Amino acid sequence: MSGSRIAKFYRKSVQKRLELLHERGTLNDADYAMLQPGAGLLNAETADRLTENVIGVFSMPLGLGLNFQINGLDYLVPMVVEEPSVVAAVSSTALLVRQAGGFASRSDEPLLIGQVQIVDVADPARARQALLAQSEHILQLANSGHANMVARGGGARGIEVHLRGATAQNGELLVVHLLVDTRDAMGANLVNSMCESIAPLVEHISAGRVFLRILSNLTDRALVRARAVIPEALLATRDYPGDRVRDGIILASEFAAMDPYRATTHNKGIMNGIDAVAIATGNDWRAIEAAAHAYAARGPRYAPLSTWSANDAGDLVGELTMPLKVGTVGGQVESNPAVRIAHTILDVASARELAEVMAAVGLAQNLAALKALSTTGIQHGHMRLHARAVAVAAGTGPARFDEVVERLLVGGEIKVWKARQILTELEARPSPVLAPPTAVPQAAAMPAAAMPTRAPLGARSQVGYGKIILLGEHSVVYGRRAIAAPIGLTVRAEVVRGEPGQAPVITDWNVDGSAQETISPDVSHQVAALIAARLGLPESGVRVDVFSKLPRASGLGASAAFAVALIRATAECFSIELSDEQVSSLAFECEQIVHGTPSGIDNTVATFGRPILFKKTDAPSGHEISDIVTPHPIPIVIGLSGVHALTAHTVAAVRAAWLHNRARYDAIFDQIDSLVGEGADALRRGDTAELGELMNINQGLLNALQVSSPELEQMVAIARRAGALGAKLTGGGGGGAIIALAGPAGAEPIRTALHQAGYTTYLTEIR
């Protein structure tokens, strides 16, 4: 992520914001497509599996908190909230704090508390001592059913036993607290199951009767602290000097510390920011709210979660402390595509880091409210945002929206009925008469299927997807099946029309904005010439700028992605309508220039951008494809060997071996085809253990075809030792890349092991 400062982001259209995030690499192609207006994220069928009695899906705005710098790192913060002032307020305040050095946040090692209630105890004091004496035995039992969690460094860590006084009918109340480290999971189900498992033993040791067994949402063993220090000079506004703003904020903070009615509203402002991030990231905002308010009430009276004061230098100092147990893994994150995209944008490495970000957002929201209250008043900043919401409620469309908002503000009566009245008046105005578009002559040589349907538009930019082959390399060239999936790495081509007769100019750009040498000059110009000929373009030069995130000669489909991007951008630049099938067919011809005997799989995935089961046939299209839909995303680590290998070379070597002994090699191809069929079934079931085993067997057969290499074999071994369920080369082999299917411990151990061995990795998903 290249930074949280995006100038004038709020002034851009939704589409322009998405395009900007896509170009920056914050959104990959799949997420960019999923966030398109009207595309939808959570459908009713998926929602029906997440909760009960579903009749539809309820939408809320997803915005970005900008400008955040926390512990020296930049964050774009996804926030789901309907209150119009929240996102604007935190973004503005984050910029103020950024100028002062940013927020500092730190969190405790987060523990959840599970409670086991014991009643009818004959000797409560003796029972308490007995339970504490048997704590190791209790912890071992709690952890016995959760080996994976313990292996990741989590699990039950300790117990406490509390005497809570006499019950009405069941004697002294004893409560066992089981302290559990759930790592990056929210952990409610884990803690509840541990409490259930230890209940019989607790009952036996205490000689009492166990009743309730459940977690507590008062997560005061998972405290997070955020701090900001702002020099007085930065607080000054046009109407108020910095010292007056500082002193006003401190006075408002003292009001909250002394009055529970004010403290409640003070804390509600903090939670405006925290809840919005919690919802966006799939966390239980209700549990977070309960913990926050219980913690605020722990003293003699309900108190604020944050305080504001001045230090010896006269700076304003804000400090927030609160319980905040959140998760970054689990069913909620994986089942809701909007939540997954939010985690991608936020890009935190752990639940503790997420908690630290959320605390900073809460402190920012608190400062924004106190600053407004102590200067111009809270309503001043709300009115324009309120007017926008009223204009939406009145049914105002994009063409009249800004004018309706401005007239509402000028009139001062910001009501829905007034907005409708303004809209009616505006729509009664006569519309200007537009001249018809000038006709554009068609190019005589252009094929009928590619006739222009609108006037030429100039520069156009399009992408082609990279790919991995999950199963079936090389055998797919000989009519067997293969499974392939797109990845988030793409090639983008931008085409601008040049002067007639001018030679095409193709420039390849580094990620940092510097120009590289033209990509494979002879090949790229042959590809460009073929595309121009097939599209029947006039003798007109073009400039092509290529922005590639795909490493070349690594088996990830870079040449096909380049061809698809160039075809689509050229067609759009010259106002030519092409179907996806036409794009794929032409990209296949381009692949023949690059690879000699391609299978057709790279151009198909680069064009369609979805997981497929592919088979080369004699049909007019040249192939059969069927979609593969998995029940949940499957994480894949891509590892680059650093050894470039041309697919054309390995394909030619396999072909020579096949011609020498067809029966032997056809038998190998048949075995691979069988693995592909079983792999497609495993994917559709979400059976990653079976899929991993099939990948390992496929790697052995690819080694038998002599398309592996020492580097690839080393990487495969490293990935398997680090917990991969399966690992194999992907693409043509001879170098290039491997793919590794993450196991229960996740992708991070695999990536770390490969990095330590000196290899570059990427993370993708099959979905």
CSV table of C-alpha atoms in Angstrom, one decimal, residues 6-372:
chain,number,residue,atom,x,y,z
A,6,ILE,CA,-5.0,10.7,-1.3
A,7,ALA,CA,-5.6,14.3,-2.1
A,8,LYS,CA,-9.2,15.4,-2.9
A,9,PHE,CA,-10.4,11.8,-2.7
A,10,TYR,CA,-13.8,12.9,-1.5
A,11,ARG,CA,-14.3,15.0,-4.7
A,12,LYS,CA,-14.0,12.1,-7.0
A,13,SER,CA,-16.8,9.9,-8.2
A,14,VAL,CA,-17.2,6.4,-6.8
A,15,GLN,CA,-15.9,4.9,-10.0
A,16,LYS,CA,-12.9,7.2,-10.1
A,17,ARG,CA,-12.1,6.3,-6.5
A,18,LEU,CA,-12.2,2.6,-7.4
A,19,GLU,CA,-10.0,3.2,-10.4
A,20,LEU,CA,-7.5,5.1,-8.3
A,21,LEU,CA,-7.3,2.3,-5.7
A,22,HIS,CA,-7.0,-0.3,-8.5
A,23,GLU,CA,-4.1,1.6,-10.2
A,24,ARG,CA,-2.3,2.0,-6.8
A,25,GLY,CA,-2.6,-1.8,-6.3
A,26,THR,CA,-4.8,-1.4,-3.2
A,27,LEU,CA,-7.5,-3.4,-5.0
A,28,ASN,CA,-6.7,-6.3,-7.2
A,29,ASP,CA,-8.7,-7.0,-10.4
A,30,ALA,CA,-11.2,-9.3,-8.7
A,31,ASP,CA,-11.9,-6.9,-5.8
A,32,TYR,CA,-12.1,-4.0,-8.2
A,33,ALA,CA,-14.7,-5.8,-10.2
A,34,MET,CA,-16.6,-6.9,-7.1
A,35,LEU,CA,-16.9,-3.3,-5.8
A,36,GLN,CA,-18.3,-2.0,-9.1
A,37,PRO,CA,-21.6,-0.3,-8.6
A,38,GLY,CA,-24.4,-2.8,-9.1
A,39,ALA,CA,-22.1,-5.8,-8.9
A,40,GLY,CA,-23.2,-6.7,-5.4
A,41,LEU,CA,-21.0,-8.3,-2.7
A,42,LEU,CA,-23.1,-10.5,-0.4
A,43,ASN,CA,-25.9,-12.2,-2.3
A,44,ALA,CA,-29.1,-13.6,-0.7
A,45,GLU,CA,-28.0,-17.2,-1.1
A,46,THR,CA,-24.8,-16.6,0.8
A,47,ALA,CA,-26.6,-14.5,3.4
A,48,ASP,CA,-29.1,-17.4,4.0
A,49,ARG,CA,-26.2,-19.6,5.0
A,50,LEU,CA,-24.9,-17.0,7.5
A,51,THR,CA,-28.1,-16.3,9.5
A,52,GLU,CA,-31.7,-17.3,9.8
A,53,ASN,CA,-35.0,-16.3,8.1
A,54,VAL,CA,-33.2,-14.3,5.4
A,55,ILE,CA,-35.4,-12.3,3.0
A,56,GLY,CA,-32.7,-10.1,1.5
A,57,VAL,CA,-29.4,-8.3,2.0
A,58,PHE,CA,-29.2,-5.0,3.8
A,59,SER,CA,-26.6,-2.5,2.4
A,60,MET,CA,-24.6,0.1,4.2
A,61,PRO,CA,-22.0,2.6,2.8
A,62,LEU,CA,-18.4,1.4,2.8
A,63,GLY,CA,-16.0,4.3,3.0
A,64,LEU,CA,-12.3,4.9,3.6
A,65,GLY,CA,-10.7,6.7,6.5
A,66,LEU,CA,-7.7,8.5,5.0
A,67,ASN,CA,-4.5,10.0,6.2
A,68,PHE,CA,-3.9,7.6,9.1
A,69,GLN,CA,-0.3,7.1,10.3
A,70,ILE,CA,-0.1,4.8,13.3
A,71,ASN,CA,3.2,3.6,14.8
A,72,GLY,CA,5.0,5.0,11.8
A,73,LEU,CA,2.9,3.0,9.2
A,74,ASP,CA,0.2,4.3,6.8
A,75,TYR,CA,-3.3,2.8,6.8
A,76,LEU,CA,-6.3,3.2,4.5
A,77,VAL,CA,-9.1,2.3,7.0
A,78,PRO,CA,-12.3,0.7,5.7
A,79,MET,CA,-15.4,2.0,7.6
A,80,VAL,CA,-19.0,0.9,7.3
A,81,VAL,CA,-21.3,3.5,8.8
A,82,GLU,CA,-24.4,5.4,7.7
A,83,GLU,CA,-23.7,8.6,9.8
A,84,PRO,CA,-22.3,11.0,7.2
A,85,SER,CA,-19.9,12.9,9.4
A,86,VAL,CA,-17.9,10.0,10.8
A,87,VAL,CA,-15.6,9.2,7.8
A,88,ALA,CA,-15.1,12.9,7.0
A,89,ALA,CA,-14.3,13.7,10.6
A,90,VAL,CA,-11.7,10.9,11.2
A,91,SER,CA,-10.0,11.6,7.9
A,92,SER,CA,-9.6,15.3,8.6
A,93,THR,CA,-8.4,14.7,12.2
A,94,ALA,CA,-6.0,11.9,11.1
A,95,LEU,CA,-4.4,14.5,8.8
A,96,LEU,CA,-4.0,16.9,11.7
A,97,VAL,CA,-2.4,14.2,13.9
A,98,ARG,CA,-0.3,13.0,11.0
A,99,GLN,CA,1.3,16.5,10.9
A,100,ALA,CA,2.2,16.0,14.5
A,101,GLY,CA,3.9,12.7,14.0
A,102,GLY,CA,0.9,10.3,13.9
A,103,PHE,CA,-0.8,8.1,16.4
A,104,ALA,CA,1.0,5.8,18.8
A,105,SER,CA,-0.9,2.6,19.7
A,106,ARG,CA,0.0,-0.5,21.7
A,107,SER,CA,-2.0,-3.5,22.8
A,108,ASP,CA,-1.7,-6.2,25.4
A,109,GLU,CA,-1.4,-9.8,24.4
A,110,PRO,CA,-5.1,-10.4,23.9
A,111,LEU,CA,-6.8,-12.9,26.2
A,112,LEU,CA,-10.4,-14.0,26.4
A,113,ILE,CA,-12.0,-15.0,29.7
A,114,GLY,CA,-14.2,-18.1,29.8
A,115,GLN,CA,-16.4,-18.4,32.9
A,116,VAL,CA,-17.5,-21.6,34.6
A,117,GLN,CA,-20.2,-21.0,37.3
A,118,ILE,CA,-20.1,-23.4,40.4
A,119,VAL,CA,-22.9,-23.5,43.0
A,120,ASP,CA,-24.0,-25.8,45.9
A,121,VAL,CA,-20.4,-25.9,47.2
A,122,ALA,CA,-20.1,-27.3,50.7
A,123,ASP,CA,-16.7,-25.6,51.5
A,124,PRO,CA,-16.1,-22.7,49.1
A,125,ALA,CA,-12.6,-21.7,50.4
A,126,ARG,CA,-11.4,-25.3,50.2
A,127,ALA,CA,-12.9,-25.7,46.7
A,128,ARG,CA,-11.1,-22.6,45.6
A,129,GLN,CA,-7.7,-23.8,46.8
A,130,ALA,CA,-8.3,-27.2,45.3
A,131,LEU,CA,-9.1,-25.7,41.9
A,132,LEU,CA,-6.0,-23.5,41.9
A,133,ALA,CA,-3.8,-26.5,43.0
A,134,GLN,CA,-5.2,-28.4,39.9
A,135,SER,CA,-4.8,-25.5,37.5
A,136,GLU,CA,-2.2,-27.3,35.3
A,137,HIS,CA,-4.5,-30.4,35.0
A,138,ILE,CA,-7.4,-28.1,34.0
A,139,LEU,CA,-5.3,-26.2,31.4
A,140,GLN,CA,-4.1,-29.5,29.9
A,141,LEU,CA,-7.7,-30.7,29.5
A,142,ALA,CA,-8.8,-27.3,28.0
A,143,ASN,CA,-6.0,-27.5,25.4
A,144,SER,CA,-6.3,-31.2,24.6
A,145,GLY,CA,-8.9,-30.7,21.9
A,146,HIS,CA,-7.2,-27.7,20.3
A,147,ALA,CA,-3.7,-28.8,19.2
A,148,ASN,CA,-3.6,-26.5,16.2
A,149,MET,CA,-4.3,-23.4,18.3
A,150,VAL,CA,-1.6,-24.5,20.8
A,151,ALA,CA,0.8,-25.1,17.9
A,152,ARG,CA,0.2,-21.5,16.8
A,153,GLY,CA,1.2,-20.2,20.3
A,154,GLY,CA,-2.3,-19.9,21.6
A,155,GLY,CA,-4.6,-21.8,23.9
A,156,ALA,CA,-5.6,-21.8,27.6
A,157,ARG,CA,-2.9,-19.9,29.6
A,158,GLY,CA,-4.2,-19.8,33.2
A,159,ILE,CA,-7.1,-19.9,35.6
A,160,GLU,CA,-8.5,-17.7,38.3
A,161,VAL,CA,-11.1,-18.6,40.9
A,162,HIS,CA,-13.3,-15.9,42.4
A,163,LEU,CA,-15.7,-16.0,45.4
A,164,ARG,CA,-18.7,-13.8,44.5
A,165,GLY,CA,-20.9,-14.1,47.6
A,166,ALA,CA,-24.0,-15.9,48.6
A,167,THR,CA,-26.7,-16.8,46.0
A,168,ALA,CA,-30.4,-16.8,47.0
A,169,GLN,CA,-30.8,-20.6,47.2
A,170,ASN,CA,-27.5,-22.3,46.2
A,171,GLY,CA,-24.9,-21.2,48.7
A,172,GLU,CA,-21.7,-19.4,47.8
A,173,LEU,CA,-21.0,-18.6,44.2
A,174,LEU,CA,-17.6,-19.7,42.8
A,175,VAL,CA,-16.5,-18.6,39.3
A,176,VAL,CA,-13.6,-20.2,37.5
A,177,HIS,CA,-12.0,-17.8,34.9
A,178,LEU,CA,-10.2,-19.6,32.1
A,179,LEU,CA,-7.8,-17.3,30.4
A,180,VAL,CA,-7.4,-18.1,26.7
A,181,ASP,CA,-5.1,-16.7,23.9
A,182,THR,CA,-7.1,-17.1,20.7
A,183,ARG,CA,-4.4,-15.6,18.6
A,184,ASP,CA,-5.9,-13.8,15.5
A,185,ALA,CA,-9.4,-15.4,15.9
A,186,MET,CA,-12.2,-13.6,17.7
A,187,GLY,CA,-12.4,-16.9,19.7
A,188,ALA,CA,-15.9,-17.1,21.1
A,189,ASN,CA,-16.6,-20.6,19.9
A,190,LEU,CA,-13.1,-21.8,21.0
A,191,VAL,CA,-13.5,-20.4,24.6
A,192,ASN,CA,-17.1,-21.8,24.9
A,193,SER,CA,-15.9,-25.2,23.9
A,194,MET,CA,-13.0,-25.1,26.3
A,195,CYS,CA,-15.4,-24.2,29.1
A,196,GLU,CA,-17.6,-27.1,28.2
A,197,SER,CA,-14.7,-29.5,28.2
A,198,ILE,CA,-13.3,-28.6,31.6
A,199,ALA,CA,-16.8,-28.5,33.4
A,200,PRO,CA,-16.8,-32.1,34.6
A,201,LEU,CA,-13.3,-31.9,36.0
A,202,VAL,CA,-14.1,-28.5,37.7
A,203,GLU,CA,-17.2,-30.1,39.2
A,204,HIS,CA,-15.3,-33.1,40.5
A,205,ILE,CA,-12.5,-31.0,42.0
A,206,SER,CA,-14.8,-28.4,43.7
A,207,ALA,CA,-17.4,-31.0,44.9
A,208,GLY,CA,-20.0,-28.5,43.7
A,209,ARG,CA,-22.4,-28.3,40.7
A,210,VAL,CA,-21.4,-26.5,37.5
A,211,PHE,CA,-24.1,-24.5,35.9
A,212,LEU,CA,-23.3,-21.9,33.2
A,213,ARG,CA,-20.2,-22.3,31.0
A,214,ILE,CA,-19.6,-19.4,28.6
A,215,LEU,CA,-17.2,-16.7,27.7
A,216,SER,CA,-17.3,-13.2,29.1
A,217,ASN,CA,-17.4,-10.2,26.7
A,218,LEU,CA,-15.7,-8.0,29.3
A,219,THR,CA,-12.3,-8.4,27.6
A,220,ASP,CA,-10.2,-6.4,30.1
A,221,ARG,CA,-7.3,-8.8,29.4
A,222,ALA,CA,-7.1,-7.4,25.9
A,223,LEU,CA,-6.5,-3.7,26.5
A,224,VAL,CA,-5.4,-1.4,23.8
A,225,ARG,CA,-4.0,2.2,24.2
A,226,ALA,CA,-3.8,5.0,21.7
A,227,ARG,CA,-2.0,8.3,22.1
A,228,ALA,CA,-1.7,11.5,20.1
A,229,VAL,CA,0.4,14.6,20.9
A,230,ILE,CA,-0.5,17.7,18.9
A,231,PRO,CA,1.4,21.0,19.2
A,232,GLU,CA,-0.8,24.0,20.0
A,233,ALA,CA,0.1,25.8,16.7
A,234,LEU,CA,-1.5,22.9,14.6
A,235,LEU,CA,-4.8,23.4,16.5
A,236,ALA,CA,-5.4,27.0,15.3
A,237,THR,CA,-8.3,27.6,13.0
A,238,ARG,CA,-9.3,30.7,11.0
A,239,ASP,CA,-11.4,31.9,13.9
A,240,TYR,CA,-9.7,30.4,17.0
A,241,PRO,CA,-6.1,30.5,18.2
A,242,GLY,CA,-4.4,27.2,19.0
A,243,ASP,CA,-4.3,27.7,22.8
A,244,ARG,CA,-8.0,28.4,22.9
A,245,VAL,CA,-8.8,25.2,20.9
A,246,ARG,CA,-6.5,23.2,23.2
A,247,ASP,CA,-8.1,24.5,26.4
A,248,GLY,CA,-11.6,24.0,25.0
A,249,ILE,CA,-10.9,20.4,24.3
A,250,ILE,CA,-9.4,19.8,27.8
A,251,LEU,CA,-12.4,21.5,29.4
A,252,ALA,CA,-14.8,19.3,27.4
A,253,SER,CA,-12.8,16.2,28.5
A,254,GLU,CA,-13.1,17.3,32.1
A,255,PHE,CA,-16.9,17.6,31.7
A,256,ALA,CA,-17.0,13.9,30.6
A,257,ALA,CA,-14.8,12.9,33.6
A,258,MET,CA,-17.1,14.5,36.0
A,259,ASP,CA,-20.5,13.8,34.5
A,260,PRO,CA,-21.7,10.3,33.5
A,261,TYR,CA,-24.4,11.8,31.2
A,262,ARG,CA,-21.7,13.6,29.2
A,263,ALA,CA,-19.3,10.6,29.5
A,264,THR,CA,-21.9,8.4,27.7
A,265,THR,CA,-22.0,10.7,24.7
A,266,HIS,CA,-18.2,11.2,24.8
A,267,ASN,CA,-17.8,7.4,24.6
A,268,LYS,CA,-20.5,7.1,21.9
A,269,GLY,CA,-18.3,9.3,19.7
A,270,ILE,CA,-15.3,7.1,20.2
A,271,MET,CA,-17.4,4.0,19.3
A,272,ASN,CA,-18.7,5.8,16.2
A,273,GLY,CA,-15.2,5.2,14.7
A,274,ILE,CA,-14.4,1.9,16.3
A,275,ASP,CA,-17.8,0.2,15.4
A,276,ALA,CA,-17.5,1.4,11.8
A,277,VAL,CA,-14.1,-0.4,11.4
A,278,ALA,CA,-15.4,-3.4,13.4
A,279,ILE,CA,-18.4,-3.9,11.0
A,280,ALA,CA,-16.2,-3.5,7.9
A,281,THR,CA,-13.7,-6.1,9.2
A,282,GLY,CA,-16.4,-8.6,10.2
A,283,ASN,CA,-15.9,-8.2,14.0
A,284,ASP,CA,-18.6,-8.5,16.6
A,285,TRP,CA,-19.3,-4.8,17.2
A,286,ARG,CA,-22.0,-5.7,19.8
A,287,ALA,CA,-19.4,-7.5,22.0
A,288,ILE,CA,-16.9,-4.6,21.5
A,289,GLU,CA,-19.6,-2.1,22.6
A,290,ALA,CA,-20.5,-4.2,25.7
A,291,ALA,CA,-16.9,-4.5,26.8
A,292,ALA,CA,-16.2,-0.8,26.2
A,293,HIS,CA,-19.1,0.4,28.3
A,294,ALA,CA,-18.6,-2.2,31.1
A,295,TYR,CA,-14.9,-1.1,31.3
A,296,ALA,CA,-16.0,2.6,31.4
A,297,ALA,CA,-18.3,1.7,34.4
A,298,ARG,CA,-15.6,-0.2,36.4
A,299,GLY,CA,-15.0,2.7,38.9
A,300,PRO,CA,-17.3,4.5,41.3
A,301,ARG,CA,-19.2,6.0,38.3
A,302,TYR,CA,-19.3,5.7,34.5
A,303,ALA,CA,-16.2,7.4,33.0
A,304,PRO,CA,-14.8,8.5,29.7
A,305,LEU,CA,-12.5,6.0,27.8
A,306,SER,CA,-10.2,8.9,26.7
A,307,THR,CA,-8.8,11.9,28.4
A,308,TRP,CA,-7.2,15.1,27.0
A,309,SER,CA,-4.6,17.2,28.8
A,310,ALA,CA,-1.7,19.5,28.2
A,311,ASN,CA,2.0,18.6,28.7
A,312,ASP,CA,4.8,20.9,29.9
A,313,ALA,CA,5.4,22.1,26.4
A,314,GLY,CA,1.8,23.2,26.0
A,315,ASP,CA,0.9,20.4,23.5
A,316,LEU,CA,-2.5,18.8,23.6
A,317,VAL,CA,-2.2,15.1,24.7
A,318,GLY,CA,-4.9,12.6,24.1
A,319,GLU,CA,-4.9,9.1,25.6
A,320,LEU,CA,-7.4,6.3,25.1
A,321,THR,CA,-7.5,3.0,27.0
A,322,MET,CA,-10.2,0.4,26.4
A,323,PRO,CA,-10.7,-3.4,26.0
A,324,LEU,CA,-10.7,-4.4,22.3
A,325,LYS,CA,-10.6,-8.1,21.4
A,326,VAL,CA,-10.9,-8.5,17.6
A,327,GLY,CA,-10.1,-11.1,15.0
A,328,THR,CA,-8.6,-11.2,11.5
A,329,VAL,CA,-9.4,-14.9,10.7
A,330,GLY,CA,-12.4,-17.1,10.9
A,331,GLY,CA,-15.7,-17.8,9.1
A,332,GLN,CA,-17.0,-14.2,9.2
A,333,VAL,CA,-13.9,-12.9,7.4
A,334,GLU,CA,-13.9,-15.7,4.8
A,335,SER,CA,-17.6,-15.9,4.1
A,336,ASN,CA,-18.4,-12.3,3.4
A,337,PRO,CA,-16.6,-10.9,0.3
A,338,ALA,CA,-17.0,-7.3,1.4
A,339,VAL,CA,-15.2,-8.1,4.7
A,340,ARG,CA,-12.4,-9.9,2.8
A,341,ILE,CA,-11.9,-6.8,0.6
A,342,ALA,CA,-11.8,-4.6,3.7
A,343,HIS,CA,-9.0,-6.7,5.2
A,344,THR,CA,-7.1,-6.5,1.9
A,345,ILE,CA,-7.4,-2.7,1.9
A,346,LEU,CA,-6.4,-2.3,5.6
A,347,ASP,CA,-3.5,-4.8,5.2
A,348,VAL,CA,-2.9,-5.6,8.9
A,349,ALA,CA,-0.7,-8.6,9.9
A,350,SER,CA,-2.5,-9.6,13.1
A,351,ALA,CA,-5.5,-9.1,15.3
A,352,ARG,CA,-3.3,-7.0,17.7
A,353,GLU,CA,-2.4,-4.6,14.9
A,354,LEU,CA,-6.1,-4.3,13.9
A,355,ALA,CA,-7.0,-3.4,17.5
A,356,GLU,CA,-4.2,-0.8,17.5
A,357,VAL,CA,-5.6,0.8,14.3
A,358,MET,CA,-9.2,0.7,15.7
A,359,ALA,CA,-8.1,2.5,18.9
A,360,ALA,CA,-6.4,5.2,16.9
A,361,VAL,CA,-9.6,5.6,14.8
A,362,GLY,CA,-11.6,5.9,18.0
A,363,LEU,CA,-9.3,8.6,19.4
A,364,ALA,CA,-9.4,10.5,16.1
A,365,GLN,CA,-13.2,10.5,16.1
A,366,ASN,CA,-13.2,11.7,19.7
A,367,LEU,CA,-10.8,14.5,18.9
A,368,ALA,CA,-12.9,15.6,15.9
A,369,ALA,CA,-16.1,15.8,18.0
A,370,LEU,CA,-14.4,17.7,20.9
A,371,LYS,CA,-12.7,20.1,18.6
A,372,ALA,CA,-15.9,20.9,16.8
